[in-house]
Amino acid sequence: MSGSGERPGEQADAVATPPSTRVAASRWNVLRWQIGYGSFGVPQAAAPIAFALIALPLTGSAGAGAGLVFAMTAAQVIGSVPVSRLGNRFNAVHYLRALIAVRTLALALVTVLAAVGAPFATLMVAVIAAGLVNGAAYGFQRTLLNHLVEPHKLPRALGVAATLNEVSFALSPVLASVFGAFSPVWAMVAITVLGIGPLVLTPSIPEARGTRTTRTARRSRARLPWAVYLWLICSVATGASVAAIEVGAVAFALSFGLAPGWAFVFALALCIGSVMGGVWVSVRNRTPGLWKVVGFLVASSLGLGAALFEAHLSVTLAGAFVLGIFLPMLGTFYSLALDGLAPADRRAELFAHLRTANALGVMGVSGVLALFGLQLAIVSGLGMLVLATILATLYATTRGRAYTVQSRRRL
């Protein structure tokens, strides 16, 4: 029945159309998308170690690698909106593949430049090119899932994707370290190759063609519900809380009198919790209500708060574990919420914003950690979570009152 009733030349919505009427998507296509989604974050997850390894022989300081990470993340923030809007006129799969190809070529250039001992500034330019397309690529990859699964199956599909993403973020730094032990260049080769995943795995979806630029579509750019900004703020808070644990892992280890090499246990506790949370989302396959989301934020705040006091190593690890459990639950909800709130022609752009918001939280806490130390970094991350919890509570309360008033009017 696919395509029945659609006239030649009629433009279909790129993301809003139910997949059951547009694409006979198989489980294999969904699995390909999910594996591609998991591999998408490999370069970003492995970058802190890989960039530090290639920067060390060029500059004499592993700290210069952090500069490369910051440049790539900042470029992602700057490029997410214009690059996303540019792609609205193209088939989403083709545009995604083009963006991943640009990122792959840029990372390959970083690898070659590092191998020949090129000036550090040239590496910075190549890294910026990779970052510019990263946010938009994520946005278009996420929109494609709407074509592959029916709306009521989105939570499960996103839960599986979140689980694979957490596994990827847990293993990528290890992979970079193993290959980097042989050669920093080989570490870059590994993450460049693995980052190709979305390019080769994303299934073809002819129906995912670009939206028409109509007068109505242009006006929709000025109208976004307040809830969009709320969930983006919450995504910033989530990213900040994760950064407090992952970026501060070495500082945590030192604060407990451990060797720096034991930093991995803090990130590992976070990742184990995230994997378990992702499995729970997949099995449950439901979109949580607003008050449950508030509860997730409260629990996340308590988990990070436990780490703040550094009372005992086990307490801090438990706090990281609890924080990790709720990451996929919150991330899946943010994605589903924006899916329902975004205008059809802006979904890819807003999904890119979601990725960028998370990156901004990471950047902010990383900067606080570098300038003021671990305690203030945790306080800043916790402050963002508390603010997000308060805003979500006010929104849930307001929505509840609005629903009550509307029900009374109907009576």
Coordinates of C-alpha atoms in Angstrom, one line a residue:
M1 CA 0.0 0.0 0.0
S2 CA 3.0 2.3 0.1
G3 CA 2.6 5.3 -2.1
S4 CA -1.0 4.8 -2.8
G5 CA -2.9 8.0 -3.0
E6 CA 0.1 10.2 -3.5
R7 CA 0.1 12.2 -6.6
P8 CA 3.3 12.7 -8.7
G9 CA 5.2 15.8 -7.6
E10 CA 3.4 16.0 -4.3
Q11 CA 5.9 16.9 -1.6
A12 CA 5.7 14.7 1.5
D13 CA 6.7 16.0 4.9
A14 CA 10.2 14.9 5.6
V15 CA 9.6 13.7 9.1
A16 CA 5.9 14.2 10.2
T17 CA 4.4 11.6 7.9
P18 CA 3.7 8.3 9.8
P19 CA 6.2 5.7 8.6
S20 CA 3.5 3.1 8.1
T21 CA 2.2 5.0 5.2
R22 CA 5.5 5.9 3.6
V23 CA 8.1 3.2 4.3
A24 CA 7.8 -0.5 4.7
A25 CA 10.7 -0.4 7.2
S26 CA 12.1 -3.8 8.3
R27 CA 13.6 -4.5 11.7
W28 CA 16.9 -4.8 9.8
N29 CA 16.7 -1.2 8.7
V30 CA 15.9 -0.1 12.3
L31 CA 18.8 -2.1 13.6
R32 CA 21.1 -0.5 11.0
W33 CA 20.0 2.9 12.1
Q34 CA 20.6 2.1 15.8
I35 CA 24.1 0.7 15.2
G36 CA 24.8 3.8 13.1
Y37 CA 23.5 6.0 15.9
G38 CA 25.8 4.2 18.3
S39 CA 28.8 4.6 16.1
F40 CA 28.0 8.3 15.4
G41 CA 29.5 9.4 18.8
V42 CA 32.7 7.4 18.6
P43 CA 34.9 10.4 17.4
Q44 CA 33.5 12.7 20.0
A45 CA 33.8 10.1 22.8
A46 CA 37.4 9.2 21.9
A47 CA 38.5 12.7 21.0
P48 CA 39.8 13.8 24.5
I49 CA 42.3 10.9 24.5
A50 CA 43.1 10.7 20.8
F51 CA 43.6 14.5 20.5
A52 CA 45.8 14.5 23.6
L53 CA 48.0 11.8 22.1
I54 CA 48.5 13.5 18.8
A55 CA 49.0 16.9 20.4
L56 CA 51.7 15.7 22.8
P57 CA 54.5 15.1 20.2
L58 CA 53.6 18.3 18.3
T59 CA 53.4 20.7 21.2
G60 CA 55.0 18.9 24.1
S61 CA 51.8 19.2 26.1
A62 CA 48.9 16.8 26.2
G63 CA 46.8 19.7 27.4
A64 CA 46.8 21.1 23.9
G65 CA 44.5 18.2 23.0
A66 CA 41.8 19.8 25.2
G67 CA 42.1 22.8 22.9
L68 CA 41.3 20.7 19.9
V69 CA 38.3 19.2 21.8
F70 CA 37.0 22.7 22.7
A71 CA 37.5 23.9 19.1
M72 CA 35.5 21.0 17.7
T73 CA 32.7 21.4 20.2
A74 CA 32.5 25.2 19.7
A75 CA 32.4 24.6 15.9
Q76 CA 29.5 22.2 16.5
V77 CA 27.6 24.9 18.5
I78 CA 28.2 27.5 15.7
G79 CA 27.4 25.3 12.8
S80 CA 24.3 23.4 14.0
V81 CA 21.7 25.9 12.9
P82 CA 22.9 27.1 9.5
V83 CA 24.1 23.6 8.4
S84 CA 20.7 22.1 9.5
R85 CA 18.7 24.8 7.7
L86 CA 20.7 24.3 4.5
G87 CA 19.8 20.6 4.4
N88 CA 16.0 21.1 4.6
R89 CA 15.7 21.1 0.8
F90 CA 17.5 17.8 0.3
N91 CA 16.7 14.2 1.0
A92 CA 17.6 13.6 4.6
V93 CA 19.6 10.4 4.0
H94 CA 21.7 11.9 1.3
Y95 CA 22.4 15.0 3.3
L96 CA 23.3 13.0 6.4
R97 CA 25.7 10.9 4.3
A98 CA 27.3 14.0 2.9
L99 CA 27.8 15.5 6.4
I100 CA 29.3 12.3 7.7
A101 CA 31.6 12.2 4.6
V102 CA 32.8 15.8 5.4
R103 CA 33.4 14.8 9.0
T104 CA 35.3 11.7 8.0
L105 CA 37.5 13.6 5.5
A106 CA 38.2 16.2 8.1
L107 CA 39.3 13.5 10.7
A108 CA 41.3 11.7 8.0
L109 CA 43.1 15.0 7.4
V110 CA 43.8 15.3 11.1
T111 CA 45.3 11.8 11.0
V112 CA 47.5 12.6 8.0
L113 CA 48.7 16.0 9.4
A114 CA 49.6 14.3 12.7
A115 CA 51.5 11.6 10.9
V116 CA 53.6 14.1 9.0
G117 CA 54.2 16.3 12.0
A118 CA 52.3 19.3 10.5
P119 CA 51.9 22.5 12.5
F120 CA 49.4 22.3 15.3
A121 CA 47.3 25.2 13.8
T122 CA 46.6 23.1 10.7
L123 CA 45.1 20.3 12.9
M124 CA 42.9 23.0 14.6
V125 CA 41.5 24.0 11.2
A126 CA 40.7 20.3 10.3
V127 CA 39.1 19.7 13.7
I128 CA 36.9 22.8 13.3
A129 CA 35.7 21.4 9.9
A130 CA 34.7 18.2 11.6
G131 CA 32.8 19.9 14.3
L132 CA 30.9 22.3 12.0
V133 CA 28.8 19.5 10.6
N134 CA 28.5 17.3 13.7
G135 CA 25.4 18.9 15.3
A136 CA 23.4 19.0 12.0
A137 CA 24.4 15.4 11.2
Y138 CA 23.0 14.3 14.5
G139 CA 19.8 16.2 13.9
F140 CA 19.2 14.6 10.5
Q141 CA 20.1 11.2 11.8
R142 CA 17.5 11.5 14.5
T143 CA 14.7 12.7 12.1
L144 CA 15.2 9.6 10.0
L145 CA 14.0 7.3 12.8
N146 CA 10.5 8.8 12.4
H147 CA 10.4 7.2 9.0
L148 CA 11.6 3.8 10.2
V149 CA 9.3 3.1 13.2
E150 CA 5.8 3.9 14.1
P151 CA 5.3 6.6 16.7
H152 CA 4.2 4.3 19.5
K153 CA 7.5 2.3 19.0
L154 CA 9.8 5.4 19.2
P155 CA 10.6 5.1 23.0
R156 CA 11.8 1.5 22.6
A157 CA 13.9 2.3 19.5
L158 CA 15.4 5.3 21.2
G159 CA 16.1 3.3 24.3
V160 CA 18.1 0.7 22.3
A161 CA 19.9 3.5 20.6
A162 CA 20.7 5.2 23.9
T163 CA 22.1 1.9 25.3
L164 CA 24.3 1.5 22.2
N165 CA 25.4 5.1 22.5
E166 CA 26.4 4.6 26.1
V167 CA 28.4 1.4 25.3
S168 CA 30.1 3.4 22.5
F169 CA 31.0 6.2 24.9
A170 CA 32.3 3.7 27.4
L171 CA 34.5 1.7 24.9
S172 CA 35.7 4.5 22.6
P173 CA 38.2 6.0 25.1
V174 CA 39.5 2.5 25.9
L175 CA 39.9 1.8 22.2
A176 CA 41.7 5.1 21.7
S177 CA 44.1 4.3 24.6
V178 CA 44.9 0.8 23.3
F179 CA 45.6 2.0 19.7
G180 CA 47.4 5.0 21.1
A181 CA 49.8 2.8 23.0
F182 CA 51.1 1.7 19.6
S183 CA 50.9 5.0 17.9
P184 CA 48.8 8.2 18.3
V185 CA 48.1 8.1 14.5
W186 CA 46.6 4.6 14.8
A187 CA 44.2 5.9 17.5
M188 CA 43.0 8.6 15.0
V189 CA 42.7 6.0 12.2
A190 CA 40.5 3.8 14.5
I191 CA 38.1 6.5 15.5
T192 CA 37.9 7.9 11.9
V193 CA 37.0 4.5 10.5
L194 CA 34.5 3.7 13.2
G195 CA 32.9 7.1 12.8
I196 CA 31.9 6.2 9.2
G197 CA 29.1 4.0 10.6
P198 CA 26.1 6.3 9.8
L199 CA 27.5 6.8 6.3
V200 CA 27.4 3.1 5.4
L201 CA 24.6 1.8 7.7
T202 CA 21.8 4.4 7.3
P203 CA 19.2 2.8 5.0
S204 CA 17.9 4.5 1.9
I205 CA 14.6 6.3 2.5
P206 CA 13.4 8.0 -0.7
E207 CA 10.4 9.4 1.2
A208 CA 12.7 11.4 3.4
R209 CA 12.8 14.2 0.9
G210 CA 13.2 17.9 1.8
T211 CA 10.3 20.1 2.8
R212 CA 9.1 22.9 0.5
T213 CA 10.0 26.4 1.5
T214 CA 6.6 28.0 1.7
R215 CA 5.5 31.2 3.3
T216 CA 4.0 29.2 6.2
A217 CA 7.2 27.3 6.7
R218 CA 9.2 30.6 6.8
R219 CA 6.8 32.0 9.4
S220 CA 7.1 28.8 11.6
R221 CA 10.7 29.7 12.4
A222 CA 9.5 32.5 14.7
R223 CA 7.0 30.3 16.6
L224 CA 8.4 27.8 19.1
P225 CA 6.5 26.8 22.2
W226 CA 8.0 27.7 25.5
A227 CA 8.3 23.9 26.3
V228 CA 11.0 23.6 23.5
Y229 CA 13.3 26.0 25.4
L230 CA 12.5 24.2 28.7
W231 CA 13.7 20.8 27.5
L232 CA 16.7 22.4 25.8
I233 CA 17.6 23.9 29.2
C234 CA 17.1 20.6 30.8
S235 CA 19.4 19.0 28.2
V236 CA 22.1 21.6 29.1
A237 CA 21.7 20.6 32.8
T238 CA 22.0 16.9 31.9
G239 CA 25.1 17.5 29.9
A240 CA 26.6 19.5 32.8
S241 CA 25.9 16.8 35.3
V242 CA 27.6 14.2 33.2
A243 CA 30.6 16.4 32.6
A244 CA 31.0 16.8 36.4
I245 CA 31.6 13.1 36.7
E246 CA 33.3 12.2 33.4
V247 CA 35.5 15.3 32.9
G248 CA 36.2 15.4 36.7
A249 CA 37.1 11.7 36.9
V250 CA 40.8 12.2 37.3
A251 CA 40.1 14.9 40.0
F252 CA 37.8 12.5 41.8
A253 CA 40.5 9.8 41.8
L254 CA 43.1 12.2 43.2
S255 CA 40.6 13.5 45.9
F256 CA 40.3 10.0 47.2
G257 CA 44.0 9.4 47.2
L258 CA 43.9 7.1 44.2
A259 CA 46.3 7.1 41.2
P260 CA 45.0 9.0 38.1
G261 CA 44.7 5.7 36.3
W262 CA 41.8 4.8 38.6
A263 CA 39.7 7.6 37.1
F264 CA 38.0 5.2 34.8
V265 CA 36.0 3.7 37.7
F266 CA 33.9 6.9 38.1
A267 CA 33.1 7.0 34.4
L268 CA 32.4 3.3 34.4
A269 CA 29.9 3.6 37.2
L270 CA 28.1 6.3 35.2
C271 CA 28.1 4.2 32.0
I272 CA 26.9 1.0 33.7
G273 CA 24.0 3.0 35.1
S274 CA 23.3 4.5 31.7
V275 CA 23.2 1.1 30.0
M276 CA 20.8 -0.3 32.6
G277 CA 18.6 2.8 32.2
G278 CA 18.6 2.4 28.4
V279 CA 17.5 -1.2 28.8
W280 CA 14.7 -0.2 31.1
V281 CA 13.5 2.4 28.5
S282 CA 13.6 -0.2 25.8
V283 CA 11.6 -2.8 27.7
R284 CA 9.0 -0.3 29.0
N285 CA 8.5 1.4 25.6
R286 CA 6.5 4.3 27.0
T287 CA 6.9 8.0 27.1
P288 CA 7.0 9.1 30.8
G289 CA 4.6 11.7 32.1
L290 CA 5.7 15.2 33.2
W291 CA 5.7 14.4 36.9
K292 CA 7.9 11.3 36.3
V293 CA 10.3 13.5 34.4
V294 CA 10.4 15.8 37.4
G295 CA 11.1 12.7 39.5
F296 CA 14.0 11.7 37.2
L297 CA 15.5 15.2 37.6
V298 CA 15.2 15.1 41.3
A299 CA 16.8 11.6 41.5
S300 CA 19.6 12.9 39.2
S301 CA 20.2 15.9 41.5
L302 CA 20.4 13.6 44.5
G303 CA 22.9 11.4 42.7
L304 CA 25.2 14.3 41.8
G305 CA 24.7 15.8 45.2
A306 CA 26.0 12.5 46.8
A307 CA 29.2 13.0 44.7
L308 CA 29.6 16.6 45.9
F309 CA 30.2 15.6 49.5
E310 CA 32.9 13.0 48.7
A311 CA 32.0 11.3 52.0
H312 CA 33.2 7.9 50.8
L313 CA 34.3 6.3 47.6
S314 CA 31.4 4.0 47.5
V315 CA 28.9 6.8 48.0
T316 CA 30.4 8.8 45.1
L317 CA 30.3 5.8 42.9
A318 CA 26.7 5.1 43.9
G319 CA 25.8 8.7 43.1
A320 CA 27.4 8.4 39.6
F321 CA 25.6 5.1 39.1
V322 CA 22.2 6.7 40.0
L323 CA 22.9 9.7 37.7
G324 CA 23.7 7.3 34.9
I325 CA 20.5 5.4 35.3
F326 CA 18.3 8.4 34.5
L327 CA 20.4 9.8 31.6
P328 CA 18.7 7.6 28.9
M329 CA 15.3 8.2 30.5
L330 CA 15.7 11.9 30.3
G331 CA 17.5 11.9 26.9
T332 CA 14.7 9.8 25.4
F333 CA 12.0 12.1 26.8
Y334 CA 13.7 15.2 25.5
S335 CA 13.9 13.7 22.1
L336 CA 10.3 12.6 22.1
A337 CA 9.1 16.0 23.5
L338 CA 10.9 18.0 20.8
D339 CA 9.6 15.5 18.2
G340 CA 6.1 16.5 19.1
L341 CA 6.7 20.2 19.6
A342 CA 8.8 21.1 16.6
P343 CA 7.4 22.4 13.4
A344 CA 7.8 19.9 10.6
D345 CA 10.4 22.0 8.7
R346 CA 12.5 22.5 11.9
R347 CA 12.8 19.0 13.4
A348 CA 16.3 18.4 12.2
E349 CA 17.4 21.8 13.4
L350 CA 15.8 21.3 16.9
F351 CA 17.4 17.9 17.2
A352 CA 20.7 19.5 16.4
H353 CA 19.9 22.1 19.1
L354 CA 19.3 19.2 21.5
R355 CA 22.8 17.8 20.8
T356 CA 24.3 21.3 21.0
A357 CA 22.6 22.0 24.3
N358 CA 24.1 18.9 25.8
A359 CA 27.5 19.9 24.5
L360 CA 27.1 23.4 26.0
G361 CA 26.5 21.8 29.4
V362 CA 29.7 19.8 29.0
M363 CA 31.7 22.8 27.9
G364 CA 30.5 25.0 30.7
V365 CA 31.3 22.5 33.5
S366 CA 34.6 21.6 31.8
G367 CA 35.6 25.3 31.9
V368 CA 34.6 25.6 35.5
L369 CA 36.6 22.5 36.4
A370 CA 39.7 23.8 34.6
L371 CA 39.5 27.3 36.2
F372 CA 38.1 26.6 39.7
G373 CA 38.5 22.9 40.5
L374 CA 36.3 19.9 41.1
Q375 CA 34.0 21.2 43.9
L376 CA 32.8 24.2 42.0
A377 CA 32.4 22.2 38.9
I378 CA 30.0 19.8 40.8
V379 CA 28.2 22.7 42.3
S380 CA 27.7 24.3 38.9
G381 CA 26.4 21.0 37.5
L382 CA 24.1 20.5 40.5
G383 CA 22.9 24.1 40.2
M384 CA 21.9 23.5 36.6
L385 CA 20.0 20.3 37.5
V386 CA 18.2 22.0 40.4
L387 CA 17.2 24.9 38.1
A388 CA 16.0 22.4 35.5
T389 CA 14.0 20.6 38.1
I390 CA 12.3 23.8 39.3
L391 CA 11.4 24.8 35.7
A392 CA 10.0 21.3 34.9
T393 CA 8.0 21.3 38.1
L394 CA 6.5 24.7 37.3
Y395 CA 5.7 23.5 33.8
A396 CA 4.1 20.3 35.0
T397 CA 2.0 22.3 37.5
T398 CA 0.9 24.8 34.9
R399 CA 0.0 22.1 32.4
G400 CA -2.0 20.3 35.1
R401 CA -4.0 23.5 35.9
A402 CA -4.6 24.2 32.2
Y403 CA -5.9 20.7 31.7
T404 CA -8.2 21.1 34.7
V405 CA -9.6 24.4 33.5
Q406 CA -10.1 23.0 30.0
S407 CA -11.9 20.0 31.4
R408 CA -14.3 22.2 33.4
R409 CA -15.1 24.3 30.4
R410 CA -16.0 21.1 28.4
L411 CA -18.4 20.1 31.3

